[in-house]
């Protein structure tokens, strides 16, 4: 015998976590199994899960591209840039940047558990990324003349916009995958970025003397990679929202 169960369609999709029951039913329920009236009769095997619990390959490529490029470029250029600018500031500036970075990051992270505030961050993700990228470029350019602006500006960015950027992207990924799949993805994405940083470190070790005369190009390279990561993460975020929104 084949056993069938009666379910109220809205109850099923609500339990599965969909925010728009009518759209979810029309998309995931086999139309041939629909019974006239307000109830849907279908075997459990007929539920079309699609990609609700996964991320497609193109989205994964988008998510990996930015961190790999940034990790590689920073590994190549950061030693030269750091030595160049650290000589231009005193310990007081470093103390201020540390206080700003830690204090603002604590405040921002304390707001994330609030669902209303988190939803505001999600709705304004693109704005957050654009502001972060533009400010990064601005502080990089102004920092050529005023090193203190570079250090303080980057401290604020890291604590606020960059912090929110990472939190929202991770939250979007967590909505799509969980458990072992999430653990595997985190390990894989981190390993890709680490390998890129390792290769960049090797290049910096052998070619750092060559880069000392091209500080402007090193800074430009960081700005371009940051911009690229912004573009790829925005595209990935949009795709994640479509694939895994609940």
Coordinates of C-alpha atoms in Angstrom, one line a residue:
X1 CA 0.0 0.0 0.0
X2 CA 1.1 3.6 -0.6
X3 CA 0.4 5.8 2.4
X4 CA -0.7 9.4 1.8
X5 CA -1.0 12.2 4.3
X6 CA -3.1 15.3 4.3
X7 CA -1.4 18.6 5.0
X8 CA -2.4 22.2 5.0
X9 CA 0.0 23.7 2.5
X10 CA 0.6 26.9 4.5
X11 CA 1.4 24.9 7.6
X12 CA 4.0 22.8 5.8
X13 CA 5.9 25.6 4.2
X14 CA 5.7 27.7 7.4
X15 CA 7.3 24.8 9.3
X16 CA 10.0 24.6 6.6
X17 CA 10.9 28.3 7.2
X18 CA 9.5 30.0 4.2
X19 CA 8.4 33.6 4.7
X20 CA 6.0 33.7 1.7
X21 CA 3.8 30.5 1.9
X22 CA 1.9 31.2 -1.3
X23 CA 5.0 31.6 -3.4
X24 CA 6.7 28.6 -1.8
X25 CA 3.7 26.4 -2.5
X26 CA 3.5 27.4 -6.1
X27 CA 7.2 26.8 -6.6
X28 CA 7.8 23.6 -4.7
X29 CA 4.6 21.6 -4.8
X30 CA 3.9 19.4 -7.8
X31 CA 0.9 20.9 -9.4
X32 CA -0.4 17.5 -10.4
X33 CA -0.8 16.5 -6.8
X34 CA -2.9 19.6 -5.9
X35 CA -6.4 18.7 -4.7
X36 CA -9.3 21.1 -5.3
X37 CA -10.1 23.1 -2.2
X38 CA -7.8 24.5 0.5
X39 CA -5.7 21.4 1.1
X40 CA -2.9 19.8 -0.8
X41 CA -2.5 16.1 -1.1
X42 CA 1.0 14.9 -1.8
X43 CA 3.4 12.2 -0.9
X44 CA 6.5 13.3 1.1
X45 CA 8.8 12.3 -1.7
X46 CA 7.1 14.9 -4.0
X47 CA 8.5 17.9 -2.1
X48 CA 10.9 19.8 -4.4
X49 CA 13.7 21.0 -2.2
X50 CA 15.7 22.7 -5.0
X51 CA 18.7 24.5 -3.6
X52 CA 17.2 25.7 -0.3
X53 CA 19.9 23.8 1.6
X54 CA 22.8 24.5 -0.7
X55 CA 24.9 27.1 -2.6
X56 CA 25.4 26.8 -6.4
X57 CA 28.9 26.7 -7.9
X58 CA 28.8 30.2 -9.3
X59 CA 27.8 31.7 -5.9
X60 CA 30.7 29.8 -4.3
X61 CA 33.1 31.2 -6.9
X62 CA 31.9 34.7 -6.1
X63 CA 32.3 34.1 -2.4
X64 CA 35.8 32.8 -2.9
X65 CA 37.2 35.3 -5.4
X66 CA 37.3 38.3 -3.1
X67 CA 39.0 36.7 -0.1
X68 CA 41.5 35.0 -2.3
X69 CA 42.5 38.2 -4.1
X70 CA 42.6 40.3 -1.0
X71 CA 44.6 37.7 1.0
X72 CA 47.1 37.4 -1.8
X73 CA 47.5 41.1 -2.4
X74 CA 47.8 42.0 1.2
X75 CA 50.4 39.3 1.8
X76 CA 52.4 40.7 -1.1
X77 CA 52.1 44.4 -0.3
X78 CA 51.4 44.7 3.4
X79 CA 55.0 44.2 4.7
X80 CA 56.3 47.1 2.6
X81 CA 53.3 49.4 3.2
X82 CA 53.3 48.7 7.0
X83 CA 56.9 49.5 7.4
X84 CA 56.5 52.6 5.2
X85 CA 53.7 54.1 7.3
X86 CA 54.5 52.8 10.8
X87 CA 57.6 55.1 10.8
X88 CA 55.4 58.2 10.4
X89 CA 53.3 57.8 13.5
X90 CA 53.9 57.6 17.2
X91 CA 52.7 55.2 19.9
X92 CA 49.8 57.5 20.8
X93 CA 48.2 57.1 17.3
X94 CA 48.5 53.3 17.6
X95 CA 46.9 53.4 21.0
X96 CA 44.0 55.5 19.6
X97 CA 43.5 53.1 16.7
X98 CA 43.4 50.1 19.1
X99 CA 40.8 51.8 21.3
X100 CA 38.6 52.8 18.4
X101 CA 38.9 49.4 16.8
X102 CA 38.1 47.4 19.9
X103 CA 35.5 49.8 21.3
X104 CA 33.5 50.3 18.1
X105 CA 33.6 46.6 17.2
X106 CA 32.2 45.8 20.6
X107 CA 29.3 48.2 20.1
X108 CA 28.6 47.0 16.6
X109 CA 28.7 43.3 17.5
X110 CA 26.4 43.9 20.5
X111 CA 23.7 45.2 18.1
X112 CA 23.7 42.1 15.8
X113 CA 21.7 39.8 18.1
X114 CA 18.8 42.3 17.9
X115 CA 16.7 40.9 15.0
X116 CA 15.3 44.3 14.0
X117 CA 18.7 45.9 13.8
X118 CA 20.2 42.9 12.0
X119 CA 17.4 43.1 9.4
X120 CA 18.3 46.8 8.9
X121 CA 21.9 45.8 8.3
X122 CA 20.7 43.1 5.8
X123 CA 18.5 45.5 3.8
X124 CA 21.4 48.0 3.6
X125 CA 24.2 45.5 2.9
X126 CA 25.0 47.0 -0.5
X127 CA 25.2 50.5 1.0
X128 CA 27.5 49.2 3.7
X129 CA 29.8 47.6 1.2
X130 CA 29.9 50.7 -1.1
X131 CA 30.7 53.0 1.8
X132 CA 33.4 50.6 3.0
X133 CA 35.1 50.4 -0.4
X134 CA 34.9 54.2 -1.1
X135 CA 36.2 55.0 2.4
X136 CA 39.0 52.5 2.1
X137 CA 40.1 54.1 -1.1
X138 CA 39.8 57.6 0.4
X139 CA 41.8 56.8 3.5
X140 CA 44.4 55.0 1.4
X141 CA 44.9 58.2 -0.8
X142 CA 44.8 60.7 2.1
X143 CA 47.1 58.4 4.1
X144 CA 49.9 59.0 1.7
X145 CA 50.2 62.5 3.1
X146 CA 48.8 62.0 6.6
X147 CA 49.6 58.6 8.0
X148 CA 47.4 59.2 11.1
X149 CA 44.3 59.4 8.9
X150 CA 45.1 56.1 7.4
X151 CA 45.5 54.3 10.7
X152 CA 42.5 55.9 12.4
X153 CA 40.3 55.6 9.3
X154 CA 41.1 51.9 8.8
X155 CA 40.4 51.3 12.5
X156 CA 36.9 52.7 12.2
X157 CA 36.2 50.8 9.0
X158 CA 37.4 47.5 10.4
X159 CA 35.2 48.0 13.5
X160 CA 32.1 49.2 11.7
X161 CA 31.5 48.7 8.0
X162 CA 34.0 45.9 7.3
X163 CA 32.7 44.1 10.5
X164 CA 29.1 44.3 9.4
X165 CA 30.1 43.3 5.8
X166 CA 31.6 40.0 7.1
X167 CA 28.7 39.4 9.6
X168 CA 26.0 39.8 7.0
X169 CA 27.7 37.6 4.4
X170 CA 28.2 34.9 7.0
X171 CA 24.6 35.2 8.1
X172 CA 23.4 34.8 4.5
X173 CA 25.6 31.7 4.1
X174 CA 24.2 30.3 7.4
X175 CA 20.7 30.6 6.0
X176 CA 21.6 28.3 3.1
X177 CA 23.7 25.6 4.7
X178 CA 24.2 24.3 8.2
X179 CA 25.9 21.4 10.1
X180 CA 28.7 19.5 8.4
X181 CA 28.1 21.4 5.1
X182 CA 28.7 24.7 6.9
X183 CA 31.8 23.4 8.6
X184 CA 33.1 22.1 5.4
X185 CA 32.5 25.3 3.6
X186 CA 34.1 27.4 6.3
X187 CA 37.2 25.2 6.3
X188 CA 37.4 25.2 2.5
X189 CA 37.0 28.9 2.1
X190 CA 39.5 29.7 4.8
X191 CA 42.0 27.3 3.3
X192 CA 41.7 28.9 -0.1
X193 CA 42.4 32.3 1.4
X194 CA 45.3 31.0 3.5
X195 CA 46.9 29.3 0.5
X196 CA 46.6 32.6 -1.4
X197 CA 48.2 34.4 1.5
X198 CA 51.0 31.8 1.7
X199 CA 51.8 32.3 -2.0
X200 CA 51.7 36.0 -1.6
X201 CA 54.1 35.8 1.4
X202 CA 56.6 33.8 -0.7
X203 CA 56.5 36.5 -3.4
X204 CA 56.9 39.2 -0.7
X205 CA 59.9 37.4 0.8
X206 CA 61.8 37.3 -2.5
X207 CA 60.6 40.6 -4.0
X208 CA 60.0 43.0 -1.1
X209 CA 63.0 45.1 -2.0
X210 CA 61.5 45.7 -5.4
X211 CA 58.2 46.9 -4.0
X212 CA 59.7 49.6 -1.7
X213 CA 60.0 52.0 -4.6
X214 CA 56.4 51.4 -5.7
X215 CA 54.3 52.2 -2.6
X216 CA 51.6 53.9 -4.7
X217 CA 51.2 50.9 -6.8
X218 CA 51.0 48.6 -3.8
X219 CA 48.2 50.8 -2.3
X220 CA 46.4 50.9 -5.7
X221 CA 46.6 47.1 -5.8
X222 CA 44.9 46.9 -2.4
X223 CA 42.2 49.3 -3.4
X224 CA 41.5 47.3 -6.6
X225 CA 41.3 44.0 -4.7
X226 CA 39.0 45.6 -2.1
X227 CA 36.8 46.9 -4.9
X228 CA 36.7 43.5 -6.6
X229 CA 35.7 41.8 -3.3
X230 CA 32.9 44.3 -2.9
X231 CA 31.5 43.6 -6.3
X232 CA 31.7 39.8 -5.9
X233 CA 30.2 39.8 -2.4
X234 CA 27.3 42.0 -3.5
X235 CA 26.6 39.6 -6.4
X236 CA 26.9 36.6 -4.1
X237 CA 24.7 38.2 -1.5
X238 CA 21.9 38.8 -4.1
X239 CA 22.1 35.2 -5.2
X240 CA 22.1 33.9 -1.7
X241 CA 19.0 36.0 -0.9
X242 CA 17.2 34.5 -3.9
X243 CA 18.3 30.9 -3.3
X244 CA 18.0 30.7 0.5
X245 CA 15.8 33.5 1.7
X246 CA 13.5 32.3 4.5

